[in-house]
CSV table of C-alpha atoms and ligand atoms in Angstrom, one decimal:
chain,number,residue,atom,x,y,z
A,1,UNK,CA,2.1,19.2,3.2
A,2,UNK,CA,3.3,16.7,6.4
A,3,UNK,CA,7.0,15.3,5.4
A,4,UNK,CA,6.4,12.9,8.4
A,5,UNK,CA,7.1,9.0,7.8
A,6,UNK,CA,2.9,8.9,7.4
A,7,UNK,CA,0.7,8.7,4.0
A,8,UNK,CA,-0.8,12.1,3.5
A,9,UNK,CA,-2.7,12.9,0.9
A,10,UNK,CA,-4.0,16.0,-0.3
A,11,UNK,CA,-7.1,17.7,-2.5
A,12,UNK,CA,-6.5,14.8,-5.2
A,13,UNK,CA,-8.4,14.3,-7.9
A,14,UNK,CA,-8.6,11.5,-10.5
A,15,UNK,CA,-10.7,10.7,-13.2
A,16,UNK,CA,-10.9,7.7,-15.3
A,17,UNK,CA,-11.8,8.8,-19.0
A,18,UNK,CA,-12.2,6.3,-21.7
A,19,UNK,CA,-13.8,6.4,-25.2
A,20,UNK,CA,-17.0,8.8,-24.6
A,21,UNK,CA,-17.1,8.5,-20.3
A,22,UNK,CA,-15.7,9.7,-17.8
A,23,UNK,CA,-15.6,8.3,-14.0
A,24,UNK,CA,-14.8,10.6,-11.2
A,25,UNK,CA,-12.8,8.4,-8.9
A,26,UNK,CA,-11.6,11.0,-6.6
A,27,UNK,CA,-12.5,14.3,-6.2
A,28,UNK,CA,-11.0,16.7,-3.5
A,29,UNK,CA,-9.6,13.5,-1.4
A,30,UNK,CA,-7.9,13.7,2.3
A,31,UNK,CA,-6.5,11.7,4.0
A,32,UNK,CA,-3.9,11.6,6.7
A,33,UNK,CA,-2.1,8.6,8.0
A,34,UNK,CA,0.1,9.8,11.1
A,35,UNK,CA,3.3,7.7,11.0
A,36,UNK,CA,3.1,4.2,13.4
A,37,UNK,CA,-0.7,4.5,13.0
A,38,UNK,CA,-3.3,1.9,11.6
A,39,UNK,CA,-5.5,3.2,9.3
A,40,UNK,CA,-9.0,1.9,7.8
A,41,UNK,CA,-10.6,2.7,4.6
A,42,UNK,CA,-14.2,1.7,4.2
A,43,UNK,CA,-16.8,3.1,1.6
A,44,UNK,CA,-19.5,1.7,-1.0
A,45,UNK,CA,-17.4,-0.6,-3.7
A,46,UNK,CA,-16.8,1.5,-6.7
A,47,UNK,CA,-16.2,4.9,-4.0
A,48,UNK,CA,-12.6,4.9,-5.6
A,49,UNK,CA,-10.9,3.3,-2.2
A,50,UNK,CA,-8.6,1.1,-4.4
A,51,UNK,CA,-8.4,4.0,-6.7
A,52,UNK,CA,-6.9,6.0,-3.6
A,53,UNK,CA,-4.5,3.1,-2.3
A,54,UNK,CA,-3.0,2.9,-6.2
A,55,UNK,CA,-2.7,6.3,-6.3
A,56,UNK,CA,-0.4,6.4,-2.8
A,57,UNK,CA,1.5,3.4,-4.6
A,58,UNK,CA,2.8,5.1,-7.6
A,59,UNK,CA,0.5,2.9,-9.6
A,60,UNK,CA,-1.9,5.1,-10.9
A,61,UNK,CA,-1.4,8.9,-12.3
A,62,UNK,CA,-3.6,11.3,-10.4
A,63,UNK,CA,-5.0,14.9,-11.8
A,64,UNK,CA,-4.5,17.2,-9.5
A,65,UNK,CA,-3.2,17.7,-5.6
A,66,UNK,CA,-0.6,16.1,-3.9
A,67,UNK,CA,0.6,13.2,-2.0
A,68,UNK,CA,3.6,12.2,-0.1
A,69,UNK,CA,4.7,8.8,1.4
A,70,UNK,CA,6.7,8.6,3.9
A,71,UNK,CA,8.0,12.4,3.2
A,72,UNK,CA,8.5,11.0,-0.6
A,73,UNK,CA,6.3,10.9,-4.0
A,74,UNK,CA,4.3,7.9,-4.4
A,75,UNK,CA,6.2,6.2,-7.1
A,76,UNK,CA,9.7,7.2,-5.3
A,77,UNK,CA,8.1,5.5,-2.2
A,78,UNK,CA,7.4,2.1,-3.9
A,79,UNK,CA,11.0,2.2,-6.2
A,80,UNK,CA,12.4,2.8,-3.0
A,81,UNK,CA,11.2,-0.2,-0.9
A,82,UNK,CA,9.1,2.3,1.7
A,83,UNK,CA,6.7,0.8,0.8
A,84,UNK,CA,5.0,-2.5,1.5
A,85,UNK,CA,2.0,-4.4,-0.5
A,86,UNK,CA,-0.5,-6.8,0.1
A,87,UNK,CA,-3.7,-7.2,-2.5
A,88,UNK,CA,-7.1,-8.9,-2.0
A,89,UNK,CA,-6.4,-12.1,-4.8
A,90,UNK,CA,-3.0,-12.7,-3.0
A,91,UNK,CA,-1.2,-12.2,-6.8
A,92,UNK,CA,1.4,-15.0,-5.7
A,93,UNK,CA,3.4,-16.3,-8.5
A,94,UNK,CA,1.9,-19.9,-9.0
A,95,UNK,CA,5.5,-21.5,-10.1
A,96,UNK,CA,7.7,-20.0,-6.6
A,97,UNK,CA,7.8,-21.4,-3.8
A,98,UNK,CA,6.2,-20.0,-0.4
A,99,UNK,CA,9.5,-18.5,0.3
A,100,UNK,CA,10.5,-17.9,-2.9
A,101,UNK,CA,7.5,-15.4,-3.2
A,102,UNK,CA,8.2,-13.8,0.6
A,103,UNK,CA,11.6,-12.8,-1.4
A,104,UNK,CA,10.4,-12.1,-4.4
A,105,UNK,CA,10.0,-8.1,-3.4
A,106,UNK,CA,14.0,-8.3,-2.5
A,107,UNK,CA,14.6,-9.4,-5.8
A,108,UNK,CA,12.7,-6.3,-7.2
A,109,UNK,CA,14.8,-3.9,-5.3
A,110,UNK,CA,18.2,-6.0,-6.3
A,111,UNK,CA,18.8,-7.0,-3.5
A,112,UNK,CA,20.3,-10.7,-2.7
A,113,UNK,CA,17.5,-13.0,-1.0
A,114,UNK,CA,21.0,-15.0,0.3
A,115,UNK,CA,21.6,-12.3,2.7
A,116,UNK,CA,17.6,-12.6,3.7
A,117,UNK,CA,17.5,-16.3,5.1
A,118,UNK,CA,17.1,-15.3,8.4
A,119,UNK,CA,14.0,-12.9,7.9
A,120,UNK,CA,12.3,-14.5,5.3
A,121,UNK,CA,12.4,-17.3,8.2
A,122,UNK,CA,11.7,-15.4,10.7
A,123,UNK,CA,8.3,-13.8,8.9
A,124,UNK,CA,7.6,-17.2,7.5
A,125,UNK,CA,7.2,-18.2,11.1
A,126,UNK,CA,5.1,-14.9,12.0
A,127,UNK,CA,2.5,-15.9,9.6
A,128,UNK,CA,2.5,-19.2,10.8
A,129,UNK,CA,3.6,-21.1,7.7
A,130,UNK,CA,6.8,-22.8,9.2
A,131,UNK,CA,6.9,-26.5,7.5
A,132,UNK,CA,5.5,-25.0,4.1
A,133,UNK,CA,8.4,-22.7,2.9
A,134,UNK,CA,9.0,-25.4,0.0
A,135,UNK,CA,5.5,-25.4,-1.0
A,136,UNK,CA,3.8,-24.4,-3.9
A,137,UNK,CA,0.6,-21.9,-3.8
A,138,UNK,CA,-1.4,-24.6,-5.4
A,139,UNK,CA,-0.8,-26.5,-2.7
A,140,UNK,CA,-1.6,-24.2,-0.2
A,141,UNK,CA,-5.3,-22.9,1.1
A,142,UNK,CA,-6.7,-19.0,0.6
A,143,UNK,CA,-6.1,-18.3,3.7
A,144,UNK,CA,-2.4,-19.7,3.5
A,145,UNK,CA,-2.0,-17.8,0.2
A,146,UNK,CA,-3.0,-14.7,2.0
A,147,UNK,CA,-0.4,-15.1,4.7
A,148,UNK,CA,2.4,-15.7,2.3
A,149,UNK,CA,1.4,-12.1,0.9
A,150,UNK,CA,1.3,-10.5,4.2
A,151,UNK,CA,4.7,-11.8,4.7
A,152,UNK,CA,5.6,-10.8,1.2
A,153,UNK,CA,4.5,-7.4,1.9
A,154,UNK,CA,6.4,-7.5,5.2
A,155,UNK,CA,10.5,-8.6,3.6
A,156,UNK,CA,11.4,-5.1,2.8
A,157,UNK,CA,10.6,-4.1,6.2
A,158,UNK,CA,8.3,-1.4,4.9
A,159,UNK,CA,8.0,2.1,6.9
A,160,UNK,CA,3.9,2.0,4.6
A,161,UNK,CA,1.9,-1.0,4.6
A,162,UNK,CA,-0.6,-0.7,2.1
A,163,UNK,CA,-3.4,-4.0,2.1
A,164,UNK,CA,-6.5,-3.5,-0.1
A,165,UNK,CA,-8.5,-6.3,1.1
A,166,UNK,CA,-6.1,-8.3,1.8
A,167,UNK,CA,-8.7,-11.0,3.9
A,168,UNK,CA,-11.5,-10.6,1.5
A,169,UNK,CA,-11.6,-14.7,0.4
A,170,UNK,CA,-11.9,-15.8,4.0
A,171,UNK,CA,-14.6,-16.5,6.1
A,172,UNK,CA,-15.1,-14.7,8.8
A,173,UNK,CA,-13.7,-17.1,11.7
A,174,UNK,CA,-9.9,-17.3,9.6
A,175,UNK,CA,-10.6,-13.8,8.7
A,176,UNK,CA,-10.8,-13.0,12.9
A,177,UNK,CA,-8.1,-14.7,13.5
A,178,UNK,CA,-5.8,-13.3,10.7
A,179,UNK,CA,-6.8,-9.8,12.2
A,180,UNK,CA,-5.2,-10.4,15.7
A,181,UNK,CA,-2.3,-11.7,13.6
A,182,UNK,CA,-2.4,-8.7,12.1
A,183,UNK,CA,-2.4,-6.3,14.8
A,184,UNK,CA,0.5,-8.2,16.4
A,185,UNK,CA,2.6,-7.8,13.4
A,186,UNK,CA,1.9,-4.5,13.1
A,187,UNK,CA,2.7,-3.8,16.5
A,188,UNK,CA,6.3,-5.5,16.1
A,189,UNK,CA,7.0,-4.0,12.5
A,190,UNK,CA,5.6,-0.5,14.4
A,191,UNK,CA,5.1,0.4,10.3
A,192,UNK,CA,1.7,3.0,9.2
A,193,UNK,CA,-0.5,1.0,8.0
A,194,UNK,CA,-3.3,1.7,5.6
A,195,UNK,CA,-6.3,-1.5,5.3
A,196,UNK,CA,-9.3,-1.1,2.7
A,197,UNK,CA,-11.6,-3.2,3.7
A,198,UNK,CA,-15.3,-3.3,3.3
A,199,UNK,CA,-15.9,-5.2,6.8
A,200,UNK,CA,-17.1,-2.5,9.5
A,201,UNK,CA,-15.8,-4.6,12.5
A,202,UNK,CA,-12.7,-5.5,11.0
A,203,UNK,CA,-11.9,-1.9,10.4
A,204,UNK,CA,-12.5,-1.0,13.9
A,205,UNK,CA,-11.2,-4.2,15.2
A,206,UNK,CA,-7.7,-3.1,13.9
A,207,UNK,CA,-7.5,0.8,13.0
A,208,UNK,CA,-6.7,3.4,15.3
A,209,UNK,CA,-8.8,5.4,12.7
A,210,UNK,CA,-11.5,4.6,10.5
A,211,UNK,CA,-12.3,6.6,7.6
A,212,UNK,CA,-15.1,6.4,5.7
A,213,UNK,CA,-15.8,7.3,1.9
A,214,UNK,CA,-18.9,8.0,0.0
A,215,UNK,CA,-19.3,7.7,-3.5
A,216,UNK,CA,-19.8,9.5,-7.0
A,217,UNK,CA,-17.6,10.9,-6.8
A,218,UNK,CA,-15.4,9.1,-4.5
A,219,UNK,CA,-14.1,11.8,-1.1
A,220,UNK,CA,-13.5,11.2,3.0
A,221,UNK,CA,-17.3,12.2,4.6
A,222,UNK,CA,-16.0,11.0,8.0
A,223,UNK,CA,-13.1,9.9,10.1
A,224,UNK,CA,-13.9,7.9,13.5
A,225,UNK,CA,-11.2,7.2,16.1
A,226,UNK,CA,-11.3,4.0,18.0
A,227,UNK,CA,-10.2,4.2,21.9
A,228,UNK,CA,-10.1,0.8,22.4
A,229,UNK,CA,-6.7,-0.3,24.0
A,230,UNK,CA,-3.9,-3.0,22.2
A,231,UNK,CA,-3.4,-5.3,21.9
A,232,UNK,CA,-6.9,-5.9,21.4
A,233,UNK,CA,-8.1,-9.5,21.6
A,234,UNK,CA,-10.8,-11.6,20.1
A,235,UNK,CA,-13.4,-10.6,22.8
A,236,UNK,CA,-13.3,-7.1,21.8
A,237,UNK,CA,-16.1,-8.3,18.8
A,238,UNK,CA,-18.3,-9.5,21.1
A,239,UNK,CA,-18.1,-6.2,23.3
A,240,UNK,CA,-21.4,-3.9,23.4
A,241,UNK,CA,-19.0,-0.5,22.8
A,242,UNK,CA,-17.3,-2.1,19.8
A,243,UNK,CA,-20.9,-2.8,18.8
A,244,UNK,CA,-22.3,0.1,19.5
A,245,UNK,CA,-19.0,2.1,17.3
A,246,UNK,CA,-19.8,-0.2,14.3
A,247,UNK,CA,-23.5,0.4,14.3
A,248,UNK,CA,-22.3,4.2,15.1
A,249,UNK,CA,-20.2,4.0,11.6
A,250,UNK,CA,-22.5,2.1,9.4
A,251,UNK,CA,-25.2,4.7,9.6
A,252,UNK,CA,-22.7,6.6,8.6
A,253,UNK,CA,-21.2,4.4,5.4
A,254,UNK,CA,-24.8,4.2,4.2
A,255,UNK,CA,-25.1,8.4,4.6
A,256,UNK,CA,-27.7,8.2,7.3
B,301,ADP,N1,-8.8,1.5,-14.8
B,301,ADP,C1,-10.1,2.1,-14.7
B,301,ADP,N2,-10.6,2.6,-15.8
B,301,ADP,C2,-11.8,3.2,-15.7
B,301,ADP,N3,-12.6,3.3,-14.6
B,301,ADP,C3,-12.1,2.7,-13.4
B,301,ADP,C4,-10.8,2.1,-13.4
B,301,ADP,N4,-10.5,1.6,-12.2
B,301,ADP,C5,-11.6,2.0,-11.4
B,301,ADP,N5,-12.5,2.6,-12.2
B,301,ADP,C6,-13.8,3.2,-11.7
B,301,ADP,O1,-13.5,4.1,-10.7
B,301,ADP,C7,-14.4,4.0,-9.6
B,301,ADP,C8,-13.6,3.7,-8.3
B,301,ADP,O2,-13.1,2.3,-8.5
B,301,ADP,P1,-12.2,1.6,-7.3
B,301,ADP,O3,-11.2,2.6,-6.9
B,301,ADP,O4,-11.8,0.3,-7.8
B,301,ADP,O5,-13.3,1.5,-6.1
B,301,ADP,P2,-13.3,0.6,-4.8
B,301,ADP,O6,-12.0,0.0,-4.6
B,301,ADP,O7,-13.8,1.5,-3.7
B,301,ADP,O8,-14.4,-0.5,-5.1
B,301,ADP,C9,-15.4,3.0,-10.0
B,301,ADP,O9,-16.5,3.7,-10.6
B,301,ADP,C10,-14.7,2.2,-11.0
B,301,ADP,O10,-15.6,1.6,-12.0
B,302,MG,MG1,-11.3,-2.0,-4.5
């Protein structure tokens, strides 16, 4: 098993059982994140991807295998602050302030927000939310909300960045745009990242690898590398390669 700074996961299996059933969520999953890489997840909804991202959080008890973040267990990883989150619904607390949610993962790790002005600034501007800091999520769009969690996820200065869907409200216009955002804060933060999504062009707009999951039960059929050279722009999704990689990985995805 890799003690590298990258998410590695090995022959896990998990299975859900409640009163008379039983869902195989994972069985025999890989997966190997080198460290400063960009990962995608894609795969059928129900293949057990957020299964697998709770799993590498600590959140979630798995049967059998093994798994290592950042050279640590999954639940040492998150208690330590290794780790970094960002979930599809946002999950901001409705009565904190936009920066009073960036520093809420600070607080978690006891550490005082007072000695965090100047980052939870600083990321406040990456996101491009600089005027709003006072403002409440209620007052604030999806795609704002989603930014304040990207920045949330980014205080700690994770070495993992874990994001299960993390664009899925937006439409796909914001949604392009929040991926170059993306990519460039990735690139500065120079974190391993690890994206579910279930958008084929945003995965290979933004991973260096995307790996692809069929279902029932949930395992890795294929991983794809993408060639195509950072920082990558908003052209690249009108580019007949990029097309031709997506069309390449859905026949994949739908096990063609
Ligand atoms: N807490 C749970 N209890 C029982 N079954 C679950 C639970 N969470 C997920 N499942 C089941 O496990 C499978 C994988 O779910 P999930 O990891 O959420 O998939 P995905 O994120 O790819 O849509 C699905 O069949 C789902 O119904
Ligand atoms: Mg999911």
């Amino acid at each position: 098993m890799l003690q590298d700074h990258g998410i590695h996961l090995r022959a896990v299996h998990k299975t859900y059982r409640g009163r008379g059933s039983e869902v195989e969520a994972l069985k025999d999953m890989n997966l190997d994140c080198a460290p400063g890489s960009f990962t995608a997840l894609i795969g059928p909804s129900g293949c057990g991807k957020s299964t697998a991202m709770r799993v590498a959080l600590g959140l979630e008890d798995y049967d059998s295998g093994e798994v290592r973040i950042a050279g640590k267990p999954p639940a040492e990883a998150t208690a330590g602050g290794v780790t970094g989150v960002a979930f599809q619904d946002a999950a901001l607390l409705p009565w904190r302030s936009v920066e009073r949610n960036v520093s809420l993962p600070l607080e978690v790790l006891k550490r005082d927000p007072e000695k965090y002005r100047h980052e939870i600034e600083k990321l406040i501007q990456l996101v491009g939310l600089r005027g709003y800091e006072k403002a409440l999520p209620g007052q604030l769009s999806g795609g704002m909300r989603q930014r304040v969690s990207i920045a949330r996820s980014l205080i700690t200065e994770p070495e993992v960045l874990f994001m299960d869907e993390p664009f899925g409200a937006l439409d796909q216009i914001r949604r392009r745009k929040m991926n170059v955002e993306l990519q460039r804060i990735w690139m500065e933060t120079e974190s391993t990242a690890l994206l579910v999504t279930h958008g084929i062009d945003e995965a290979v707009f933004l991973a260096d690898n995307v790996v692809v999951m069929h279902s029932n039960p949930g395992r890795v059929v294929e991983a794809a590398e993408i060639p195509f050279a950072r920082p990558r722009k908003m052209e690249l999704y009108s580019d007949p390669d990029f097309h031709a990689l997506c069309e390449k990985i859905a026949r994949v995805l739908h096990g063609e």
